């Protein structure tokens, strides 16, 4: 009875060690996923800032062109009268 109890305890300890190793693996995987997610977030923020800059440039160019067209039309109207 004593040997069987000790063997049972050793088997349970082995199972606990295996579960602890599994938890360590899961933790490592979670840490890697967190690092990848943080890199992706930083990359997304950079892309967003670049798109904002491009949007500002497009806005400036388009308003300049529209202003030039309006100014040209006004010049034609004024010269014809």
Short mmCIF file of N, CA and C in Angstrom, two decimals:
data_model
loop_
_atom_site.label_atom_id
_atom_site.label_comp_id
_atom_site.label_asym_id
_atom_site.label_seq_id
_atom_site.Cartn_x
_atom_site.Cartn_y
_atom_site.Cartn_z
N UNK A 1 0.82 -1.19 0.00
CA UNK A 1 0.00 0.00 0.00
C UNK A 1 0.86 1.26 0.00
N UNK A 2 1.94 1.29 0.79
CA UNK A 2 2.80 2.46 0.85
C UNK A 2 3.52 2.71 -0.46
N UNK A 3 4.02 1.62 -1.11
CA UNK A 3 4.71 1.77 -2.39
C UNK A 3 3.76 2.25 -3.48
N UNK A 4 2.55 1.74 -3.45
CA UNK A 4 1.56 2.16 -4.44
C UNK A 4 1.19 3.62 -4.26
N UNK A 5 1.09 4.06 -3.03
CA UNK A 5 0.77 5.46 -2.74
C UNK A 5 1.90 6.37 -3.22
N UNK A 6 3.13 5.96 -2.96
CA UNK A 6 4.28 6.76 -3.39
C UNK A 6 4.34 6.81 -4.92
N UNK A 7 4.10 5.69 -5.59
CA UNK A 7 4.09 5.64 -7.04
C UNK A 7 2.99 6.56 -7.59
N UNK A 8 1.83 6.53 -6.96
CA UNK A 8 0.72 7.39 -7.36
C UNK A 8 1.10 8.86 -7.21
N UNK A 9 1.77 9.20 -6.12
CA UNK A 9 2.20 10.58 -5.89
C UNK A 9 3.20 11.00 -6.97
N UNK A 10 4.17 10.12 -7.30
CA UNK A 10 5.14 10.43 -8.34
C UNK A 10 4.47 10.61 -9.70
N UNK A 11 3.48 9.81 -9.99
CA UNK A 11 2.76 9.94 -11.26
C UNK A 11 2.03 11.28 -11.32
N UNK A 12 1.42 11.65 -10.22
CA UNK A 12 0.71 12.94 -10.19
C UNK A 12 1.68 14.10 -10.30
N UNK A 13 2.83 13.99 -9.63
CA UNK A 13 3.84 15.03 -9.76
C UNK A 13 4.34 15.16 -11.20
N UNK A 14 4.50 14.02 -11.86
CA UNK A 14 4.90 14.05 -13.27
C UNK A 14 3.85 14.74 -14.13
N UNK A 15 2.58 14.48 -13.84
CA UNK A 15 1.51 15.15 -14.57
C UNK A 15 1.51 16.65 -14.32
N UNK A 16 1.77 17.03 -13.06
CA UNK A 16 1.82 18.46 -12.73
C UNK A 16 2.98 19.13 -13.45
N UNK A 17 4.13 18.47 -13.50
CA UNK A 17 5.29 19.03 -14.21
C UNK A 17 4.99 19.21 -15.69
N UNK A 18 4.31 18.26 -16.28
CA UNK A 18 3.95 18.36 -17.69
C UNK A 18 3.01 19.54 -17.92
N UNK A 19 2.07 19.73 -17.01
CA UNK A 19 1.15 20.87 -17.15
C UNK A 19 1.88 22.19 -16.98
N UNK A 20 2.83 22.23 -16.06
CA UNK A 20 3.61 23.46 -15.87
C UNK A 20 4.42 23.76 -17.14
N UNK A 21 5.00 22.73 -17.74
CA UNK A 21 5.74 22.94 -19.00
C UNK A 21 4.81 23.45 -20.10
N UNK A 22 3.60 22.90 -20.15
CA UNK A 22 2.63 23.37 -21.14
C UNK A 22 2.27 24.83 -20.90
N UNK A 23 2.12 25.20 -19.63
CA UNK A 23 1.80 26.59 -19.30
C UNK A 23 2.94 27.51 -19.72
N UNK A 24 4.18 27.07 -19.52
CA UNK A 24 5.33 27.88 -19.95
C UNK A 24 5.32 28.07 -21.46
N UNK A 25 5.02 27.01 -22.19
CA UNK A 25 4.95 27.11 -23.66
C UNK A 25 3.84 28.07 -24.08
N UNK A 26 2.70 27.98 -23.42
CA UNK A 26 1.58 28.87 -23.75
C UNK A 26 1.95 30.31 -23.44
N UNK A 27 2.63 30.52 -22.33
CA UNK A 27 3.05 31.88 -21.95
C UNK A 27 4.02 32.44 -22.99
N UNK A 28 4.96 31.62 -23.43
CA UNK A 28 5.92 32.05 -24.45
C UNK A 28 5.20 32.42 -25.75
N UNK A 29 4.24 31.61 -26.13
CA UNK A 29 3.46 31.89 -27.34
C UNK A 29 2.69 33.20 -27.18
N UNK A 30 2.11 33.41 -26.01
CA UNK A 30 1.36 34.64 -25.76
C UNK A 30 2.28 35.85 -25.79
N UNK A 31 3.47 35.73 -25.22
CA UNK A 31 4.42 36.84 -25.25
C UNK A 31 4.85 37.15 -26.67
N UNK A 32 5.09 36.12 -27.48
CA UNK A 32 5.44 36.34 -28.89
C UNK A 32 4.30 37.02 -29.64
N UNK A 33 3.08 36.60 -29.38
CA UNK A 33 1.92 37.21 -30.04
C UNK A 33 1.79 38.67 -29.63
N UNK A 34 2.06 38.97 -28.38
CA UNK A 34 1.98 40.36 -27.90
C UNK A 34 3.03 41.22 -28.61
N UNK A 35 4.25 40.69 -28.74
CA UNK A 35 5.30 41.44 -29.43
C UNK A 35 4.93 41.71 -30.89
N UNK A 36 4.40 40.71 -31.55
CA UNK A 36 3.98 40.87 -32.95
C UNK A 36 2.85 41.89 -33.06
N UNK A 37 1.91 41.84 -32.13
CA UNK A 37 0.79 42.79 -32.15
C UNK A 37 1.28 44.21 -31.92
N UNK A 38 2.25 44.40 -31.03
CA UNK A 38 2.78 45.74 -30.79
C UNK A 38 3.51 46.27 -32.02
N UNK A 39 4.26 45.40 -32.70
CA UNK A 39 4.93 45.81 -33.94
C UNK A 39 3.91 46.18 -35.01
N UNK A 40 2.85 45.41 -35.11
CA UNK A 40 1.81 45.70 -36.11
C UNK A 40 1.13 47.02 -35.80
N UNK A 41 0.89 47.29 -34.52
CA UNK A 41 0.25 48.55 -34.14
C UNK A 41 1.15 49.73 -34.48
N UNK A 42 2.44 49.60 -34.20
CA UNK A 42 3.38 50.68 -34.53
C UNK A 42 3.43 50.90 -36.04
N UNK A 43 3.44 49.83 -36.80
CA UNK A 43 3.45 49.94 -38.26
C UNK A 43 2.18 50.61 -38.77
N UNK A 44 1.06 50.26 -38.18
CA UNK A 44 -0.21 50.86 -38.58
C UNK A 44 -0.24 52.35 -38.28
N UNK A 45 0.29 52.74 -37.13
CA UNK A 45 0.34 54.16 -36.78
C UNK A 45 1.21 54.93 -37.77
N UNK A 46 2.37 54.35 -38.14
CA UNK A 46 3.24 55.00 -39.13
C UNK A 46 2.52 55.17 -40.46
N UNK A 47 1.85 54.13 -40.89
CA UNK A 47 1.13 54.19 -42.17
C UNK A 47 0.04 55.26 -42.10
N UNK A 48 -0.63 55.36 -40.97
CA UNK A 48 -1.70 56.35 -40.82
C UNK A 48 -1.13 57.76 -40.92
N UNK A 49 0.02 58.00 -40.29
CA UNK A 49 0.64 59.33 -40.37
C UNK A 49 1.06 59.66 -41.80
N UNK A 50 1.60 58.68 -42.51
CA UNK A 50 1.99 58.92 -43.90
C UNK A 50 0.78 59.23 -44.76
N UNK A 51 -0.32 58.50 -44.54
CA UNK A 51 -1.53 58.77 -45.31
C UNK A 51 -2.08 60.16 -45.01
N UNK A 52 -1.99 60.58 -43.75
CA UNK A 52 -2.44 61.93 -43.41
C UNK A 52 -1.61 62.98 -44.14
N UNK A 53 -0.29 62.76 -44.23
CA UNK A 53 0.56 63.71 -44.95
C UNK A 53 0.19 63.76 -46.43
N UNK A 54 -0.02 62.59 -47.03
CA UNK A 54 -0.41 62.54 -48.44
C UNK A 54 -1.75 63.22 -48.64
N UNK A 55 -2.68 63.02 -47.73
CA UNK A 55 -3.99 63.64 -47.83
C UNK A 55 -3.87 65.17 -47.78
N UNK A 56 -3.01 65.67 -46.92
CA UNK A 56 -2.81 67.12 -46.83
C UNK A 56 -2.22 67.67 -48.13
N UNK A 57 -1.27 66.94 -48.71
CA UNK A 57 -0.66 67.38 -49.97
C UNK A 57 -1.69 67.38 -51.09
N UNK A 58 -2.51 66.34 -51.17
CA UNK A 58 -3.55 66.27 -52.20
C UNK A 58 -4.53 67.42 -52.02
N UNK A 59 -4.92 67.71 -50.79
CA UNK A 59 -5.84 68.81 -50.52
C UNK A 59 -5.24 70.13 -50.97
N UNK A 60 -3.97 70.37 -50.64
CA UNK A 60 -3.31 71.61 -51.01
C UNK A 60 -3.23 71.74 -52.52
N UNK A 61 -2.82 70.70 -53.21
CA UNK A 61 -2.69 70.74 -54.67
C UNK A 61 -4.05 70.96 -55.33
N UNK A 62 -5.06 70.24 -54.86
CA UNK A 62 -6.38 70.37 -55.49
C UNK A 62 -6.96 71.76 -55.26
N UNK A 63 -6.81 72.31 -54.07
CA UNK A 63 -7.35 73.67 -53.84
C UNK A 63 -6.57 74.70 -54.64
N UNK A 64 -5.27 74.48 -54.81
CA UNK A 64 -4.46 75.40 -55.62
C UNK A 64 -4.91 75.36 -57.08
N UNK A 65 -5.14 74.17 -57.61
CA UNK A 65 -5.58 74.04 -59.00
C UNK A 65 -6.97 74.66 -59.17
N UNK A 66 -7.87 74.38 -58.26
CA UNK A 66 -9.22 74.95 -58.35
C UNK A 66 -9.16 76.47 -58.27
N UNK A 67 -8.32 76.98 -57.36
CA UNK A 67 -8.15 78.44 -57.25
C UNK A 67 -7.59 79.04 -58.52
N UNK A 68 -6.63 78.35 -59.14
CA UNK A 68 -6.04 78.86 -60.38
C UNK A 68 -7.07 78.87 -61.50
N UNK A 69 -7.90 77.83 -61.58
CA UNK A 69 -8.94 77.78 -62.61
C UNK A 69 -9.94 78.91 -62.40
N UNK A 70 -10.37 79.12 -61.17
CA UNK A 70 -11.33 80.20 -60.88
C UNK A 70 -10.70 81.55 -61.21
N UNK A 71 -9.44 81.74 -60.82
CA UNK A 71 -8.76 83.00 -61.11
C UNK A 71 -8.63 83.21 -62.62
N UNK A 72 -8.33 82.14 -63.36
CA UNK A 72 -8.24 82.25 -64.82
C UNK A 72 -9.58 82.61 -65.43
N UNK A 73 -10.66 82.00 -64.95
CA UNK A 73 -12.00 82.33 -65.46
C UNK A 73 -12.36 83.78 -65.15
N UNK A 74 -12.05 84.22 -63.95
CA UNK A 74 -12.34 85.62 -63.60
C UNK A 74 -11.53 86.58 -64.48
N UNK A 75 -10.30 86.22 -64.76
CA UNK A 75 -9.47 87.06 -65.63
C UNK A 75 -10.08 87.15 -67.03
N UNK A 76 -10.55 86.03 -67.56
CA UNK A 76 -11.19 86.04 -68.88
C UNK A 76 -12.46 86.88 -68.87
N UNK A 77 -13.25 86.74 -67.82
CA UNK A 77 -14.49 87.51 -67.74
C UNK A 77 -14.19 89.00 -67.66
N UNK A 78 -13.22 89.37 -66.87
CA UNK A 78 -12.89 90.79 -66.71
C UNK A 78 -12.31 91.36 -68.01
N UNK A 79 -11.48 90.62 -68.72
CA UNK A 79 -10.87 91.11 -69.95
C UNK A 79 -11.89 91.24 -71.09
N UNK A 80 -12.92 90.40 -71.07
CA UNK A 80 -13.90 90.47 -72.15
C UNK A 80 -14.85 91.65 -71.98
N UNK A 81 -14.97 92.19 -70.81
CA UNK A 81 -15.88 93.33 -70.60
C UNK A 81 -15.14 94.60 -70.62
#
